[in-house]
CSV table of C-alpha atoms in Angstrom, one decimal:
chain,number,residue,atom,x,y,z
C,26,MET,CA,15.6,-45.9,47.9
C,27,GLY,CA,16.4,-47.1,51.4
C,28,ASN,CA,17.8,-50.6,51.8
C,29,ARG,CA,14.9,-51.6,54.2
C,30,PHE,CA,12.3,-50.6,51.7
C,31,GLU,CA,14.3,-52.2,48.9
C,32,GLU,CA,14.3,-55.5,50.8
C,33,MET,CA,10.6,-55.4,51.5
C,34,TYR,CA,10.0,-54.8,47.8
C,35,LYS,CA,12.2,-57.7,46.8
C,36,GLN,CA,10.4,-60.0,49.3
C,37,LYS,CA,7.0,-59.1,47.9
C,38,LEU,CA,8.0,-59.1,44.2
C,39,ALA,CA,6.5,-61.9,42.1
C,40,SER,CA,5.3,-62.7,38.6
C,41,PRO,CA,1.7,-61.7,37.6
C,42,GLU,CA,0.8,-65.3,37.7
C,43,GLU,CA,2.0,-65.7,41.3
C,44,VAL,CA,0.3,-62.5,42.4
C,45,ALA,CA,-2.9,-63.7,40.8
C,46,LYS,CA,-3.0,-66.7,43.1
C,47,TYR,CA,-4.1,-64.4,45.9
C,48,VAL,CA,-7.5,-64.2,44.3
C,49,LYS,CA,-9.7,-66.9,45.5
C,50,SER,CA,-13.2,-68.2,44.5
C,51,GLY,CA,-16.0,-65.9,45.8
C,52,PHE,CA,-13.7,-62.9,46.2
C,53,ILE,CA,-14.9,-59.4,45.6
C,54,CYS,CA,-12.1,-57.4,43.8
C,55,ALA,CA,-11.8,-53.8,42.8
C,56,CYS,CA,-9.3,-51.5,41.0
C,57,PRO,CA,-8.9,-47.8,40.4
C,58,THR,CA,-10.5,-45.8,37.6
C,59,ALA,CA,-9.3,-46.0,34.0
C,60,LEU,CA,-5.6,-46.3,33.7
C,61,GLY,CA,-5.3,-47.8,37.3
C,62,GLU,CA,-6.5,-51.1,36.0
C,63,PRO,CA,-3.6,-53.6,36.5
C,64,SER,CA,-3.7,-55.3,33.1
C,65,SER,CA,-1.1,-58.1,33.8
C,66,ILE,CA,-2.7,-59.1,37.1
C,67,ILE,CA,-6.2,-59.1,35.6
C,68,GLN,CA,-5.1,-61.2,32.6
C,69,ALA,CA,-3.5,-63.7,35.0
C,70,VAL,CA,-6.7,-63.9,37.1
C,71,GLY,CA,-8.6,-64.5,33.9
C,72,GLU,CA,-6.2,-67.4,32.9
C,73,ARG,CA,-6.9,-68.9,36.4
C,74,ALA,CA,-10.6,-68.6,35.7
C,75,LYS,CA,-10.3,-70.3,32.3
C,76,LYS,CA,-8.5,-73.2,33.9
C,77,GLY,CA,-11.3,-73.6,36.4
C,78,GLU,CA,-9.1,-72.7,39.4
C,79,ILE,CA,-11.5,-70.0,40.6
C,80,GLU,CA,-15.1,-69.0,40.2
C,81,ASN,CA,-17.7,-66.5,41.4
C,82,VAL,CA,-15.1,-63.7,41.4
C,83,TYR,CA,-16.4,-60.1,40.9
C,84,HIS,CA,-14.4,-57.3,39.5
C,85,HIS,CA,-15.7,-53.8,40.4
C,86,ALA,CA,-14.4,-51.0,38.1
C,87,ILE,CA,-15.1,-47.4,37.3
C,88,LEU,CA,-14.6,-46.4,33.7
C,89,SER,CA,-12.8,-49.5,32.4
C,90,VAL,CA,-10.9,-48.3,29.3
C,91,LYS,CA,-8.7,-51.3,28.3
C,92,PRO,CA,-10.2,-53.5,25.6
C,93,GLY,CA,-9.8,-57.2,25.9
C,94,SER,CA,-9.8,-57.3,29.8
C,95,ALA,CA,-10.4,-60.8,31.1
C,96,PHE,CA,-13.4,-59.9,33.2
C,97,LEU,CA,-15.2,-58.9,29.9
C,98,ASP,CA,-14.7,-62.3,28.3
C,99,PRO,CA,-18.2,-64.0,28.0
C,100,GLU,CA,-16.6,-67.4,28.4
C,101,LEU,CA,-15.7,-66.4,31.9
C,102,LYS,CA,-19.3,-65.6,33.0
C,103,GLY,CA,-19.9,-67.0,36.4
C,104,LYS,CA,-16.1,-67.3,37.0
C,105,TYR,CA,-14.7,-63.7,36.6
C,106,ASP,CA,-17.6,-61.2,36.4
C,107,TYR,CA,-17.7,-57.4,35.8
C,108,VAL,CA,-19.6,-55.0,38.0
C,109,SER,CA,-19.5,-51.5,36.5
C,110,TRP,CA,-19.7,-48.2,38.5
C,111,PHE,CA,-19.5,-46.1,35.2
C,112,THR,CA,-19.6,-47.8,31.9
C,113,SER,CA,-17.4,-46.9,28.9
C,114,GLY,CA,-16.8,-48.5,25.4
C,115,PRO,CA,-15.3,-51.9,26.4
C,116,GLY,CA,-18.0,-52.9,28.7
C,117,ARG,CA,-21.0,-51.0,27.4
C,118,LYS,CA,-22.3,-53.7,24.9
C,119,ALA,CA,-21.9,-56.5,27.4
C,120,ILE,CA,-23.9,-54.7,30.0
C,121,GLN,CA,-26.5,-53.7,27.5
C,122,GLN,CA,-26.8,-57.3,26.6
C,123,GLY,CA,-27.5,-58.2,30.3
C,124,LEU,CA,-24.2,-60.2,30.6
C,125,TYR,CA,-23.0,-58.0,33.5
C,126,ASP,CA,-24.5,-55.5,36.0
C,127,TYR,CA,-23.8,-52.0,37.3
C,128,ILE,CA,-24.1,-50.0,40.5
C,129,PRO,CA,-26.0,-46.7,40.2
C,130,ASN,CA,-24.0,-44.1,42.1
C,131,HIS,CA,-22.8,-40.5,42.1
C,132,TYR,CA,-19.0,-40.6,41.6
C,133,SER,CA,-18.6,-38.5,44.8
C,134,THR,CA,-20.2,-41.2,47.0
C,135,MET,CA,-18.1,-44.1,45.7
C,136,PRO,CA,-15.6,-43.9,48.7
C,137,LEU,CA,-18.5,-43.9,51.2
C,138,TYR,CA,-20.0,-47.0,49.5
C,139,TRP,CA,-16.7,-48.9,49.9
C,140,ARG,CA,-16.3,-47.7,53.5
C,141,GLU,CA,-19.9,-48.3,54.7
C,142,VAL,CA,-22.2,-49.9,52.2
C,143,MET,CA,-20.4,-52.7,50.3
C,144,PRO,CA,-20.3,-56.0,52.3
C,145,ARG,CA,-16.5,-56.3,51.9
C,146,LEU,CA,-13.5,-55.9,49.7
C,147,ASP,CA,-11.2,-58.9,49.5
C,148,VAL,CA,-8.7,-57.7,46.9
C,149,PHE,CA,-7.7,-54.2,45.8
C,150,TYR,CA,-5.4,-54.3,42.9
C,151,ALA,CA,-3.9,-51.4,41.0
C,152,GLU,CA,-1.4,-50.2,38.4
C,153,VAL,CA,1.0,-47.8,40.0
C,154,SER,CA,4.3,-45.9,39.4
C,155,PRO,CA,7.6,-47.2,40.6
C,156,MET,CA,8.4,-47.0,44.4
C,157,ASP,CA,10.3,-43.9,45.6
C,158,LYS,CA,13.1,-43.9,48.1
C,159,HIS,CA,10.7,-43.5,51.0
C,160,GLY,CA,8.8,-46.7,50.0
C,161,TYR,CA,5.8,-45.0,48.5
C,162,PHE,CA,4.0,-45.8,45.2
C,163,SER,CA,1.9,-43.3,43.4
C,164,PHE,CA,-1.5,-44.3,41.9
C,165,GLY,CA,-0.5,-42.0,39.0
C,166,MET,CA,-3.5,-41.2,36.9
C,167,SER,CA,-6.2,-42.3,39.3
C,168,GLY,CA,-6.8,-40.8,42.7
C,169,ALA,CA,-10.5,-41.3,43.1
C,170,GLU,CA,-10.5,-44.5,45.2
C,171,VAL,CA,-7.7,-43.7,47.6
C,172,PRO,CA,-7.6,-44.2,50.5
C,173,ALA,CA,-11.1,-45.8,50.7
C,174,MET,CA,-10.4,-49.0,48.7
C,175,PRO,CA,-7.0,-49.8,50.2
C,176,GLU,CA,-8.3,-49.2,53.7
C,177,ARG,CA,-11.2,-51.6,53.2
C,178,ALA,CA,-9.3,-54.3,51.3
C,179,SER,CA,-7.9,-57.5,53.0
C,180,ILE,CA,-5.3,-58.0,50.2
C,181,ILE,CA,-3.5,-55.3,48.2
C,182,LEU,CA,-1.8,-56.3,44.9
C,183,LEU,CA,0.2,-53.8,42.9
C,184,GLU,CA,1.4,-53.9,39.3
C,185,VAL,CA,4.4,-51.5,39.0
C,186,ASN,CA,4.5,-50.0,35.6
C,187,LYS,CA,7.6,-48.0,34.7
C,188,LYS,CA,5.6,-45.9,32.4
C,189,MET,CA,3.0,-44.8,34.9
C,190,PRO,CA,3.6,-41.1,35.9
C,191,ARG,CA,4.3,-40.3,39.4
C,192,THR,CA,1.7,-37.7,40.7
C,193,PHE,CA,1.4,-35.8,43.9
C,194,GLY,CA,-1.5,-35.4,46.2
C,195,ASN,CA,-3.4,-37.8,48.3
C,196,ASN,CA,-2.8,-40.8,46.3
C,197,LEU,CA,0.1,-42.7,47.7
C,198,ILE,CA,0.5,-46.2,49.3
C,199,HIS,CA,3.5,-47.5,51.2
C,200,ILE,CA,5.2,-50.9,50.5
C,201,SER,CA,4.5,-51.9,54.1
C,202,GLU,CA,0.7,-51.9,53.3
C,203,VAL,CA,1.1,-54.1,50.1
C,204,THR,CA,0.7,-57.8,50.0
C,205,ALA,CA,2.5,-58.5,46.7
C,206,VAL,CA,3.8,-56.7,43.7
C,207,CYS,CA,4.6,-57.6,40.1
C,208,GLU,CA,6.2,-55.4,37.3
C,209,SER,CA,5.4,-54.4,33.8
C,210,ASP,CA,6.6,-51.8,31.2
C,211,ARG,CA,3.4,-51.4,29.2
C,212,PRO,CA,2.6,-48.1,27.4
C,213,LEU,CA,-0.4,-46.4,28.7
C,214,SER,CA,-3.6,-46.3,26.9
C,215,GLU,CA,-4.1,-43.0,25.1
C,216,LEU,CA,-7.2,-41.0,24.5
C,217,GLN,CA,-6.9,-39.1,21.2
C,218,ASN,CA,-9.0,-36.0,20.7
C,219,PRO,CA,-11.0,-36.3,17.4
C,220,PRO,CA,-11.3,-33.2,15.2
C,221,LEU,CA,-13.8,-30.6,16.5
C,222,SER,CA,-17.0,-30.2,14.5
C,223,GLU,CA,-18.3,-26.8,13.6
C,224,ASN,CA,-21.1,-27.2,16.2
C,225,ASP,CA,-18.5,-28.1,18.8
C,226,LYS,CA,-16.7,-24.8,18.1
C,227,LYS,CA,-19.9,-22.8,18.0
C,228,ILE,CA,-21.1,-24.2,21.3
C,229,GLY,CA,-17.7,-24.0,22.9
C,230,GLY,CA,-17.5,-20.3,21.9
C,231,MET,CA,-20.7,-19.5,23.5
C,232,ILE,CA,-19.7,-21.0,26.8
C,233,ALA,CA,-16.2,-19.4,26.6
C,234,GLU,CA,-17.8,-15.9,26.3
C,235,LEU,CA,-19.4,-16.5,29.7
C,236,VAL,CA,-16.3,-17.6,31.5
C,237,PRO,CA,-14.7,-14.6,33.4
C,238,ASP,CA,-11.1,-14.2,34.2
C,239,GLY,CA,-10.2,-15.9,37.5
C,240,ALA,CA,-12.8,-18.6,37.0
C,241,THR,CA,-12.1,-22.2,38.2
C,242,LEU,CA,-12.9,-24.9,35.7
C,243,GLN,CA,-14.3,-28.4,35.5
C,244,LEU,CA,-14.6,-29.7,31.9
C,245,GLY,CA,-16.1,-33.0,31.0
C,246,ILE,CA,-15.0,-35.3,28.2
C,247,GLY,CA,-15.7,-34.9,24.5
C,248,GLY,CA,-15.7,-32.4,21.7
C,249,ILE,CA,-17.6,-29.6,23.4
C,250,PRO,CA,-15.5,-29.5,26.5
C,251,ASN,CA,-12.3,-29.7,24.4
C,252,ALA,CA,-13.6,-26.8,22.3
C,253,VAL,CA,-14.2,-24.8,25.4
C,254,GLY,CA,-10.6,-25.4,26.6
C,255,ILE,CA,-9.2,-24.4,23.3
C,256,LEU,CA,-11.3,-21.1,23.2
C,257,LEU,CA,-10.3,-20.1,26.7
C,258,LYS,CA,-6.6,-19.4,25.9
C,259,ASP,CA,-7.0,-15.6,26.0
C,260,LYS,CA,-8.4,-15.7,29.6
C,261,GLN,CA,-6.3,-14.8,32.6
C,262,ASP,CA,-5.7,-16.4,35.9
C,263,LEU,CA,-8.1,-19.4,35.5
C,264,GLY,CA,-8.0,-22.3,37.9
C,265,ILE,CA,-8.6,-26.0,37.6
C,266,HIS,CA,-10.6,-28.1,40.1
C,267,THR,CA,-11.9,-31.0,38.1
C,268,GLU,CA,-13.0,-34.6,38.0
C,269,MET,CA,-11.1,-35.6,34.9
C,270,PHE,CA,-7.9,-33.9,33.8
C,271,THR,CA,-7.7,-33.6,30.0
C,272,ASP,CA,-5.2,-32.5,27.2
C,273,SER,CA,-7.1,-29.2,26.7
C,274,MET,CA,-6.3,-28.4,30.3
C,275,VAL,CA,-2.5,-29.0,29.6
C,276,ASP,CA,-2.7,-26.5,26.8
C,277,LEU,CA,-4.4,-23.9,29.1
C,278,LEU,CA,-1.6,-24.4,31.7
C,279,GLU,CA,1.2,-24.2,29.1
C,280,CYS,CA,-0.1,-21.0,27.5
C,281,GLY,CA,-0.5,-19.3,30.8
C,282,ALA,CA,-4.3,-18.9,30.9
C,283,VAL,CA,-4.4,-21.2,34.0
C,284,THR,CA,-2.3,-20.1,36.9
C,285,ASN,CA,-4.5,-21.4,39.8
C,286,LYS,CA,-3.5,-18.2,41.8
C,287,ARG,CA,-7.0,-17.0,42.4
C,288,LYS,CA,-8.3,-20.2,43.9
C,289,PRO,CA,-9.3,-19.9,47.6
C,290,ILE,CA,-8.1,-23.4,48.3
C,291,ASN,CA,-5.3,-25.5,46.7
C,292,LYS,CA,-3.9,-22.1,45.5
C,293,GLY,CA,-1.4,-22.6,42.8
C,294,LYS,CA,-2.3,-26.3,42.3
C,295,THR,CA,-4.2,-28.1,39.6
C,296,ILE,CA,-6.6,-30.6,41.3
C,297,ALA,CA,-8.1,-33.7,39.7
C,298,THR,CA,-9.2,-37.2,40.6
C,299,LEU,CA,-8.4,-39.0,37.3
C,300,ALA,CA,-6.6,-38.2,34.1
C,301,TRP,CA,-6.6,-39.8,30.7
C,302,GLY,CA,-5.3,-38.4,27.5
C,303,THR,CA,-2.2,-38.5,25.3
C,304,GLN,CA,1.4,-39.0,26.1
C,305,LYS,CA,1.9,-35.2,26.2
C,306,MET,CA,-0.4,-35.1,29.2
C,307,TYR,CA,1.3,-38.0,30.9
C,308,ASP,CA,4.7,-36.3,30.5
C,309,TYR,CA,3.2,-33.0,31.8
C,310,VAL,CA,1.9,-34.4,35.1
C,311,ASP,CA,4.8,-36.8,35.8
C,312,ASP,CA,6.7,-35.6,38.9
C,313,ASN,CA,4.9,-32.2,38.7
C,314,PRO,CA,4.4,-30.7,42.1
C,315,ALA,CA,1.8,-28.2,40.8
C,316,PHE,CA,-0.5,-31.1,39.8
C,317,GLU,CA,-2.2,-33.1,42.4
C,318,MET,CA,-4.6,-36.1,42.5
C,319,HIS,CA,-7.2,-36.2,45.3
C,320,PRO,CA,-10.0,-38.7,46.3
C,321,VAL,CA,-13.2,-38.2,44.5
C,322,ASP,CA,-15.1,-37.4,47.7
C,323,TYR,CA,-12.9,-34.3,47.8
C,324,THR,CA,-12.7,-33.2,44.1
C,325,ASN,CA,-16.5,-33.9,43.6
C,326,ASN,CA,-17.8,-32.5,46.9
C,327,PRO,CA,-20.2,-29.8,46.0
C,328,TYR,CA,-19.3,-27.9,49.2
C,329,ILE,CA,-15.6,-27.9,48.3
C,330,ILE,CA,-16.5,-26.9,44.7
C,331,GLY,CA,-18.7,-24.2,45.9
C,332,GLN,CA,-15.9,-22.5,47.8
C,333,HIS,CA,-14.5,-21.4,44.5
C,334,ASP,CA,-16.1,-18.1,43.2
C,335,ASN,CA,-17.1,-18.1,39.5
C,336,PHE,CA,-16.8,-21.9,39.3
C,337,ILE,CA,-17.5,-23.1,35.7
C,338,SER,CA,-18.8,-26.6,35.1
C,339,VAL,CA,-19.2,-28.0,31.6
C,340,ASN,CA,-20.8,-31.4,31.0
C,341,ALA,CA,-22.8,-33.2,28.3
C,342,ALA,CA,-26.2,-34.7,27.8
C,343,VAL,CA,-28.0,-37.4,25.7
C,344,GLU,CA,-31.3,-35.6,25.7
C,345,ILE,CA,-33.2,-32.9,27.6
C,346,ASP,CA,-37.0,-32.5,28.1
C,347,LEU,CA,-39.0,-29.3,28.2
C,348,PHE,CA,-39.1,-29.3,32.1
C,349,GLY,CA,-35.3,-29.1,32.0
C,350,GLN,CA,-34.6,-32.7,33.0
C,351,VAL,CA,-31.2,-33.9,31.8
C,352,CYS,CA,-30.5,-37.5,30.8
C,353,ALA,CA,-26.8,-38.1,30.4
C,354,GLU,CA,-26.4,-41.8,30.9
C,355,SER,CA,-29.0,-43.9,29.1
C,356,LEU,CA,-30.7,-44.3,25.7
C,357,GLY,CA,-34.2,-44.9,26.9
C,358,THR,CA,-33.9,-48.1,29.1
C,359,LYS,CA,-30.5,-49.0,27.5
C,360,HIS,CA,-27.6,-48.3,29.9
C,361,TYR,CA,-24.9,-46.2,28.3
C,362,SER,CA,-22.5,-44.8,30.9
C,363,GLY,CA,-23.4,-43.6,34.4
C,364,SER,CA,-24.2,-40.6,36.5
C,365,GLY,CA,-20.5,-39.9,37.1
C,366,GLY,CA,-19.9,-36.5,38.6
C,367,GLN,CA,-22.3,-34.4,36.6
C,368,LEU,CA,-24.7,-33.6,39.4
C,369,ASP,CA,-21.8,-33.2,41.9
C,370,TYR,CA,-20.4,-30.4,39.7
C,371,VAL,CA,-23.8,-28.9,38.8
C,372,ARG,CA,-24.6,-28.6,42.5
C,373,GLY,CA,-21.1,-27.3,43.3
C,374,ALA,CA,-21.5,-24.6,40.7
C,375,ASN,CA,-24.9,-23.6,42.1
C,376,LEU,CA,-23.3,-23.1,45.4
C,377,SER,CA,-20.4,-21.0,44.0
C,378,LYS,CA,-20.7,-17.2,44.0
C,379,GLY,CA,-21.0,-16.3,40.3
C,380,GLY,CA,-20.8,-20.0,39.4
C,381,LYS,CA,-22.3,-21.3,36.2
C,382,GLY,CA,-23.2,-25.0,35.4
C,383,PHE,CA,-23.4,-25.7,31.7
C,384,ILE,CA,-25.1,-28.7,30.1
C,385,ALA,CA,-24.1,-28.7,26.5
C,386,MET,CA,-25.1,-30.8,23.5
C,387,GLN,CA,-25.8,-30.7,19.8
C,388,SER,CA,-29.5,-30.3,19.3
C,389,THR,CA,-30.1,-33.3,17.0
C,390,ALA,CA,-28.8,-36.9,16.5
C,391,LYS,CA,-28.6,-39.1,13.5
C,392,ASP,CA,-27.7,-36.3,11.0
C,393,GLY,CA,-30.5,-34.1,12.1
C,394,ALA,CA,-33.3,-36.7,12.0
C,395,ILE,CA,-33.9,-36.7,15.8
C,396,SER,CA,-34.3,-33.8,18.2
C,397,LYS,CA,-32.4,-34.2,21.4
C,398,ILE,CA,-34.7,-31.7,23.0
C,399,LYS,CA,-38.0,-33.5,23.7
C,400,PRO,CA,-41.4,-32.8,25.2
C,401,THR,CA,-40.6,-35.6,27.7
C,402,LEU,CA,-37.6,-37.8,28.1
C,403,THR,CA,-37.7,-41.0,26.1
C,404,PRO,CA,-39.6,-43.6,28.2
C,405,GLY,CA,-37.1,-45.3,30.6
C,406,SER,CA,-34.5,-42.6,30.4
C,407,ILE,CA,-32.5,-41.9,33.6
C,408,VAL,CA,-32.7,-38.4,35.0
C,409,THR,CA,-29.0,-37.4,35.6
C,410,THR,CA,-29.6,-33.8,36.5
C,411,GLY,CA,-33.0,-32.8,37.8
C,412,LYS,CA,-35.0,-29.8,36.8
C,413,ASN,CA,-34.4,-28.1,40.2
C,414,ASP,CA,-30.6,-28.3,39.7
C,415,VAL,CA,-30.1,-27.4,36.1
C,416,ASP,CA,-28.7,-24.0,35.3
C,417,TYR,CA,-27.5,-23.3,31.7
C,418,ILE,CA,-28.4,-25.3,28.6
C,419,VAL,CA,-26.3,-24.8,25.5
C,420,THR,CA,-26.8,-26.0,21.9
C,421,GLU,CA,-25.4,-24.8,18.6
C,422,ASN,CA,-28.6,-22.7,18.5
C,423,GLY,CA,-28.0,-20.6,21.6
C,424,VAL,CA,-27.6,-20.6,25.3
C,425,ALA,CA,-30.3,-20.3,28.0
C,426,GLN,CA,-30.3,-20.0,31.7
C,427,LEU,CA,-33.2,-22.1,33.1
C,428,LYS,CA,-32.4,-21.3,36.8
C,429,GLY,CA,-35.1,-19.1,38.2
C,430,LYS,CA,-37.5,-19.5,35.2
C,431,THR,CA,-41.0,-20.7,35.3
C,432,ALA,CA,-41.9,-24.0,33.7
C,433,GLY,CA,-43.5,-22.1,30.8
C,434,GLU,CA,-40.5,-19.9,30.3
C,435,ARG,CA,-38.2,-22.9,30.4
C,436,ALA,CA,-40.2,-24.6,27.7
C,437,LYS,CA,-40.0,-21.5,25.4
C,438,LEU,CA,-36.3,-21.2,26.0
C,439,LEU,CA,-35.5,-24.9,25.3
C,440,ILE,CA,-37.7,-24.8,22.1
C,441,SER,CA,-35.5,-21.9,20.9
C,442,LEU,CA,-32.4,-24.1,21.5
C,443,ALA,CA,-33.9,-27.0,19.4
C,444,ALA,CA,-33.2,-27.3,15.7
C,445,PRO,CA,-35.6,-25.1,13.6
C,446,GLN,CA,-37.3,-28.1,12.0
C,447,PHE,CA,-38.6,-29.4,15.4
C,448,ARG,CA,-39.7,-26.2,17.0
C,449,GLU,CA,-43.3,-26.3,15.7
C,450,GLU,CA,-43.8,-29.8,16.9
C,451,LEU,CA,-42.2,-29.0,20.3
C,452,THR,CA,-44.5,-26.0,20.6
C,453,PHE,CA,-47.6,-28.1,19.9
C,454,GLU,CA,-46.6,-30.7,22.4
C,455,ALA,CA,-45.8,-28.0,25.0
C,456,LYS,CA,-49.3,-26.6,24.6
C,457,LYS,CA,-50.8,-30.1,25.0
C,458,MET,CA,-48.8,-30.3,28.3
C,459,ASN,CA,-50.1,-26.9,29.4
C,460,LEU,CA,-46.6,-25.4,29.5
C,461,MET,CA,-47.6,-22.8,26.8
C,462,VAL,CA,-50.8,-21.2,25.7
């Protein structure tokens, strides 16, 4: 580390409490996705709000994964408020109760929103890896927001965590751009993979059979995508260009199934915009030049995705109707998550020569009491992927390609994917809707 950069670092180094003083009443603040949330700074901002030192501060976040974050404290409502761009466990209940709000968006458009749509960004704060000898910090496990948020922000505050992996790609920031830094040594939150159900394995197996050697992958989060990853270990020369990097992808890289050598762009590189998993994954990506983080308007750009032949996208759904409309973000009118990058990747796979976009789910909920394939979506449900974009639907009962099928053909195929006990009722409703005769 050069002396000049060391000196700059020392001049800007402060405690979390001192760093938090840069946040003033009425400020709009934002942080990177998931593990990029700077816990110590946010806690210190929350303490200031509790003391009445600040109010009307808004914290914008995508996939907040750290329980107990100060902006989720109901006692700080009106002082330090949460605005979600994609909702996960810690903030879901609060948003469903109407305590906080969210911004509908496709993940790929988030940088554009911060550059051109949002009124301003007063503070960008983030958790980063230690500074290198050239004066650069890596955003580690979050690349989606870079460089849009730092470029827009008036103040940049960094929490340097010794345990944050250093990753390559377009996700660096220089000490000269930073207002202040503090330090921490906190273990990263881990996402443990639950045991796979028999249906997860069955669905994953059907998808894996349709993945050719040399395909490039995007796998979502959850049991089914994990099952797909496990069942692809016998494939050859796969590539990864994904939104979220997961543990199952580490396994595919380590066993040699993924080489990235057939990719037309970023050849030899695994490309992602965020990563969240176990310590095994964090150790794998740390200082690994074959793994790169890039902004989400690159990773999720359908035209970039579509340049990869045989692109495979695997994502989940809450429910699907007989027209092929996919809801993946709400339970009726109740907000659950967000659009994320599902449609980005479905459209990218549609643009890919030989590409396949899979929407996968178990056919029932509540131990078989409710069909997730419905005549029409539950009233108030949000359409995440429209009928004109949907390609393959997969349940434990089979796989069906809807692309190029008539409305009536789609209805029949979807009914065949439903649990047997619901097929008669679905057929009756389809006839009432004039989808079948």
